[in-house]
Short mmCIF file of C-alpha atoms and ligand atoms in Angstrom, two decimals:
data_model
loop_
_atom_site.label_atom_id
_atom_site.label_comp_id
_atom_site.label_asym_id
_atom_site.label_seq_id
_atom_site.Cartn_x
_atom_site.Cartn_y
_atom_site.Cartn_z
CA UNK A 1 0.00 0.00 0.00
CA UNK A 2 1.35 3.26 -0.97
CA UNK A 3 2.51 5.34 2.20
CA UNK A 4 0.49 8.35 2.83
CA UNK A 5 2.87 11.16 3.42
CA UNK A 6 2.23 14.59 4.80
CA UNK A 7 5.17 15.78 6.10
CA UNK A 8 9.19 16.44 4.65
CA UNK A 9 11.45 17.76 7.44
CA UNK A 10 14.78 18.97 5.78
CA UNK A 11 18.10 18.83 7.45
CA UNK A 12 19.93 22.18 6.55
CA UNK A 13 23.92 21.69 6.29
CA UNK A 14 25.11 19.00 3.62
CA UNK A 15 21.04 18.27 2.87
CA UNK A 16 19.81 21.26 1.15
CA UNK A 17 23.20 22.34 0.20
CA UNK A 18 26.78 20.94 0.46
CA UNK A 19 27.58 24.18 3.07
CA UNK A 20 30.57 22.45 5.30
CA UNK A 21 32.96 24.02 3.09
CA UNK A 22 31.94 27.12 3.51
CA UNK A 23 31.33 26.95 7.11
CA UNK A 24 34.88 25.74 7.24
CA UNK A 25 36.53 28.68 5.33
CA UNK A 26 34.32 31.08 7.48
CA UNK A 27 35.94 29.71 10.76
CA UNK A 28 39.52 29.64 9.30
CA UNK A 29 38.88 33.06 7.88
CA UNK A 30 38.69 34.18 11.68
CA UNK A 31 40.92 32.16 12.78
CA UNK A 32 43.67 34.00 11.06
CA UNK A 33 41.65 37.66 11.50
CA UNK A 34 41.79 37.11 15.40
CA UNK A 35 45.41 35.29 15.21
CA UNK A 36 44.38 32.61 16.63
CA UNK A 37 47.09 29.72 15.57
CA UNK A 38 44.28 26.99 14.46
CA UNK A 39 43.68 25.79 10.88
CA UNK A 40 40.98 23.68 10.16
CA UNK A 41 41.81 21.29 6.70
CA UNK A 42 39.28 18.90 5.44
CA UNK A 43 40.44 15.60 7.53
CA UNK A 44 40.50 17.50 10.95
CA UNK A 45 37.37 19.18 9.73
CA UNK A 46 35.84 15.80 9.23
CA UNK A 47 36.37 14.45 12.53
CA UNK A 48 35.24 18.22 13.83
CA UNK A 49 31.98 17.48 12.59
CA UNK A 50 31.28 14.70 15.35
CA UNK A 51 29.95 17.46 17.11
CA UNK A 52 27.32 19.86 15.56
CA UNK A 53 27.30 23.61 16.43
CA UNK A 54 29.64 25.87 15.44
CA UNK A 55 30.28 27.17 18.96
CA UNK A 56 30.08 23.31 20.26
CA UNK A 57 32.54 22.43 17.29
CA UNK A 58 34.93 25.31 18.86
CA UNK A 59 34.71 23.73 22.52
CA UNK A 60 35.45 20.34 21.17
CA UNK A 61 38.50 20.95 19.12
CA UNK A 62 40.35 23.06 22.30
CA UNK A 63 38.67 20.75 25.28
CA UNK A 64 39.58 17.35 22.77
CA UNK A 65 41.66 17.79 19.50
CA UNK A 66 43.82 20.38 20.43
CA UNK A 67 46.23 20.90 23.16
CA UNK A 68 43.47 20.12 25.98
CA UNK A 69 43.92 23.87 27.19
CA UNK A 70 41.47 26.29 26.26
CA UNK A 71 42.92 29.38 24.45
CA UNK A 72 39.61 30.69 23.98
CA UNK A 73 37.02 31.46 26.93
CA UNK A 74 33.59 31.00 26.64
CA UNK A 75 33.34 34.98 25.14
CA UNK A 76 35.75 35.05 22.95
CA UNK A 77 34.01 31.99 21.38
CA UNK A 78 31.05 33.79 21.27
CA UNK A 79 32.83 36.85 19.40
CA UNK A 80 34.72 34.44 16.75
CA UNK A 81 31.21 32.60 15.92
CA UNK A 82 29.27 35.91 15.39
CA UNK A 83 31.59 37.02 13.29
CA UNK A 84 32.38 33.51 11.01
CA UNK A 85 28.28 33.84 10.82
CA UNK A 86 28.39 37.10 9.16
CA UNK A 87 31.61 36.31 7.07
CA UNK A 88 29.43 32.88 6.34
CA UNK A 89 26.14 35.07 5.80
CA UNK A 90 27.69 37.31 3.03
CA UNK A 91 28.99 35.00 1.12
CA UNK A 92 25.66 33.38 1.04
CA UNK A 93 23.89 36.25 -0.01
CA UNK A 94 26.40 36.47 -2.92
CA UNK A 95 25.16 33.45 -4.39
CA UNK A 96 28.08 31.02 -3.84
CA UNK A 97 26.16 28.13 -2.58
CA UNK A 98 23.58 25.77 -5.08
CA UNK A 99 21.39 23.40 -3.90
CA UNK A 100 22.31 19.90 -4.23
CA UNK A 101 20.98 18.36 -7.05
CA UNK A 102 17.03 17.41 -6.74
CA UNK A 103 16.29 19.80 -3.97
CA UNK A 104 14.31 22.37 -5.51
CA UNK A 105 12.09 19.69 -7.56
CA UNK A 106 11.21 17.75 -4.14
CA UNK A 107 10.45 21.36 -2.30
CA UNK A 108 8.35 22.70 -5.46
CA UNK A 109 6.42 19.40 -6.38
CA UNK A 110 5.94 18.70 -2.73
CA UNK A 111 4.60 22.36 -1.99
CA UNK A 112 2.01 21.96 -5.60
CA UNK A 113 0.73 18.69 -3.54
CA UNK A 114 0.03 20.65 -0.39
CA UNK A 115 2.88 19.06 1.50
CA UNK A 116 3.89 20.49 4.56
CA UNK A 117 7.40 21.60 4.11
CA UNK A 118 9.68 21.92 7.04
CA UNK A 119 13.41 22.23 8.93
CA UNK A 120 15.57 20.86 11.50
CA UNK A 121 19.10 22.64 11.42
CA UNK A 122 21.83 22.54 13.92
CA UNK A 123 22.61 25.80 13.05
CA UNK A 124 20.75 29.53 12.76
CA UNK A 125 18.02 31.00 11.73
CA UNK A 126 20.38 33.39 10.33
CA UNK A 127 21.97 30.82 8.20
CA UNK A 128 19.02 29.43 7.04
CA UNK A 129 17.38 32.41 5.86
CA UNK A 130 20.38 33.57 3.36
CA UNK A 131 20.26 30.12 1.51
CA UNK A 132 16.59 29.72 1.59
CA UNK A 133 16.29 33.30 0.18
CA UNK A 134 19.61 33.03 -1.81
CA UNK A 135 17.97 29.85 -3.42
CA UNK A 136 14.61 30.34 -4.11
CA UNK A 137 13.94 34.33 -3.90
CA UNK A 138 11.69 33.67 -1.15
CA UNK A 139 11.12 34.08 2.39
CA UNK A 140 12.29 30.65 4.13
CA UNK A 141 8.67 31.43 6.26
CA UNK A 142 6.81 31.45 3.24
CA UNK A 143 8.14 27.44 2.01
CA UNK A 144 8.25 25.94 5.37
CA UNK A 145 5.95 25.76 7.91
CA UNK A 146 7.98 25.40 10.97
CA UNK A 147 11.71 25.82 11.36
CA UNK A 148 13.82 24.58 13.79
CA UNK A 149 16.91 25.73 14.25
CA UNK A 150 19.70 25.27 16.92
CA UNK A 151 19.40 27.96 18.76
CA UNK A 152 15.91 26.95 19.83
CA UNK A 153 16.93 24.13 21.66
CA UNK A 154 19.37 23.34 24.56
CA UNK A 155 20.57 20.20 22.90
CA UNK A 156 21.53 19.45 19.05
CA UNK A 157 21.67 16.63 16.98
CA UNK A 158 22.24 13.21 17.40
CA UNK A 159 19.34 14.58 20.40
CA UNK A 160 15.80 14.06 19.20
CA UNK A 161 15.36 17.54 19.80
CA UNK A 162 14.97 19.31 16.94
CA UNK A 163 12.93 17.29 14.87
CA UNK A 164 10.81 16.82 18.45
CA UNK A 165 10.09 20.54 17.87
CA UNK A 166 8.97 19.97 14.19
CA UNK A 167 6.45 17.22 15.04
CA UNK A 168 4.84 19.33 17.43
CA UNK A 169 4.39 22.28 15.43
CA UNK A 170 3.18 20.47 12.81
CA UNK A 171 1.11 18.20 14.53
CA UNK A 172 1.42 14.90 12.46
CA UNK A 173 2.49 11.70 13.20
CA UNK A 174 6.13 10.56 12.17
CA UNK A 175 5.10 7.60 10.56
CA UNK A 176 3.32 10.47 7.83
CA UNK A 177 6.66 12.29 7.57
CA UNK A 178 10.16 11.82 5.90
CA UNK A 179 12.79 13.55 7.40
CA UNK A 180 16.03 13.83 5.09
CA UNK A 181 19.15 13.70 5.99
CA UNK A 182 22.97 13.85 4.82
CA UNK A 183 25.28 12.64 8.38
CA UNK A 184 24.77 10.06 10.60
CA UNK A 185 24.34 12.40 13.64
CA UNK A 186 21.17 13.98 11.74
CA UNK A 187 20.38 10.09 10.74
CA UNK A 188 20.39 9.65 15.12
CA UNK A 189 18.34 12.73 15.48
CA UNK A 190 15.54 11.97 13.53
CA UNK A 191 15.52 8.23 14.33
CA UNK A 192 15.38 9.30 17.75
CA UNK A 193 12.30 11.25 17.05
CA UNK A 194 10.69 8.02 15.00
CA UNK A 195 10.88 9.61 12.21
CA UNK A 196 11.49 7.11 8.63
CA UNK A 197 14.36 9.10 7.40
CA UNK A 198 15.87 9.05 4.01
CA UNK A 199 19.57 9.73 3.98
CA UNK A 200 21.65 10.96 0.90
CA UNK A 201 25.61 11.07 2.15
CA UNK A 202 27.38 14.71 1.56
CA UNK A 203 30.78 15.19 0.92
CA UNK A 204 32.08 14.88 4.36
CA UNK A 205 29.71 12.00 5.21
CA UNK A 206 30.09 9.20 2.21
CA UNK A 207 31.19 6.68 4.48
CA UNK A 208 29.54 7.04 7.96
CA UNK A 209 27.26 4.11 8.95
CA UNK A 210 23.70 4.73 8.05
CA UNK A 211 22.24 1.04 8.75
CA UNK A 212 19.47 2.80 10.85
CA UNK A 213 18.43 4.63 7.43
CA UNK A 214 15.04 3.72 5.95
CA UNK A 215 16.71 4.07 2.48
CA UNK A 216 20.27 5.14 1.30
CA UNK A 217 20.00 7.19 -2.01
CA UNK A 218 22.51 8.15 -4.35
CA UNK A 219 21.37 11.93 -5.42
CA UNK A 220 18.24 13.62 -4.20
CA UNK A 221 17.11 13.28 -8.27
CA UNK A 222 13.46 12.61 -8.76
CA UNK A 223 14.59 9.17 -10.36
CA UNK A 224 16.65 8.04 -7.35
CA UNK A 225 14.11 8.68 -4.67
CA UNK A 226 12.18 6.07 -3.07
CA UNK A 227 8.63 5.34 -4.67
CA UNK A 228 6.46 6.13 -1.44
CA UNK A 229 7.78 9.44 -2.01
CA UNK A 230 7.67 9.78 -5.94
CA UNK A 231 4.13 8.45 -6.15
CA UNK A 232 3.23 11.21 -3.36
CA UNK A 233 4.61 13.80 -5.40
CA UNK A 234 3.66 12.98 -8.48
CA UNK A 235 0.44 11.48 -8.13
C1 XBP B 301 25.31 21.03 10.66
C2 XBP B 301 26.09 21.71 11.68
C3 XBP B 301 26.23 23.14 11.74
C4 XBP B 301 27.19 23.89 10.80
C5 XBP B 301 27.64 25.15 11.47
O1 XBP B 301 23.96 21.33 10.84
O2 XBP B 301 26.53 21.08 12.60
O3 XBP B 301 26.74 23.31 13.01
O4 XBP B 301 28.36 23.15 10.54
O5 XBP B 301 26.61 25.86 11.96
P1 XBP B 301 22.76 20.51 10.10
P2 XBP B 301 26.81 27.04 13.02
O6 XBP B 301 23.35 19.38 9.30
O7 XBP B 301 21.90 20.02 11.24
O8 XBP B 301 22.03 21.51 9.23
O9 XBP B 301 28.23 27.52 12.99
O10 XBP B 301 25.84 28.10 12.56
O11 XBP B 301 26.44 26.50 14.38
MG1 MG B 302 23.37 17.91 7.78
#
């Protein structure tokens, strides 16, 4: 029997758009502004992105990767974070992200159907308005009808959290919702919440272990998707 689905909860970062480079540049951008002697590269990166938050991410790397010392107290992580979120922000605006491949079909068939679009995002509201606005000349308020963001809860993915937040603003059962994914701590997350999650690895995340994923996909493309959801956008 064809699954009856009412509900797509996006993940942000590496789901919507392959961001984590960007983020990255953004810290190491202020890294070197505030002479701070850190430099992020893509392998140390990776293993950075155990933790999600870019304040959290911060913590982790002094408390765990680096020396064990802090060099930066809890303000001054504050002050490099607000400003690798502008730095991040503008560069948004200018158009330097895309979507990943598929996106924009899933979010415009989905919204002709009546769908109800939302988010659950480790990181801002801030963030998520430039690409949502960047990407579709829209306000991100206008596409989705709740967004959840990490700054509205205490505790980020792999916690249930943030999707918990979702399902109660939109009031419908997970087992009527797909949430989609890109890392295995947003896989945890939504699991967590009993959500049926699809997952579709980003760059940083092609070999993490997604055996709790309802289905694995290639690309986002119409033609890779599963056909619970391709009937229910299409049909
Ligand atoms: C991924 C993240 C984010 C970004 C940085 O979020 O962990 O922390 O790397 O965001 P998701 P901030 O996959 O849930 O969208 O620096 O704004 O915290
Ligand atoms: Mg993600």
């Amino acid at each position: 029997m064809k699954k009856n689905i009412r509900a797509l909860i996006f993940d942000v970062d590496g789901t919507l758009s392959e961001t984590e480079e960007l983020h990255r540049k953004a810290f190491n951008f202020v890294f070197e502004e505030e002479k701070i002697e850190w430099y992020w590269d893509f392998k140390l990166y990776k293993k950075l992105l155990n933790v999600s938050g870019g304040k959290e991410r911060i913590d982790y790397f002094q408390e765990t990767v680096s020396t064990g010392k802090k060099v930066l107290a809890r303000k001054e992580v504050e002050k490099v974070h607000q400003r690798k979120t502008l730095l991040y922000n503008s560069w948004v605006k200018e158009g330097i992200l895309e979507l990943r491949p598929g996106i924009k079909k899933i979010i415009t068939m989905a919204k002709k159907k009546k769908l109800i679009l939302a988010i659950s995002t480790s990181t801002s509201f801030e963030n998520v308005n430039s690409l949502i606005r960047a990407s579709f000349e829209e306000k991100p308020e206008k596409l989705f009808h709740f967004i959840s963001t990490g700054d509205l809860v205490s505790k980020k993915k792999p916690y249930p959290d943030l999707y918990e937040l979702v399902l109660k603003n939109i009031s419908v059962d997970p087992n009527h919702c797909f949430a989609l994914e890109d890392s295995r701590l947003g896989l945890l997350s939504s699991k967590a919440a009993k959500i049926p999650t699809i997952v579709c690895p980003s760059l940083y995340n092609l070999d993490d272990n997604f055996s709790e994923a309802d289905y694995i996909l290639e690309s986002f493309r119409f033609d890779y998707l599963p056909k619970d959801l391709r009937d229910n956008l299409s049909s």
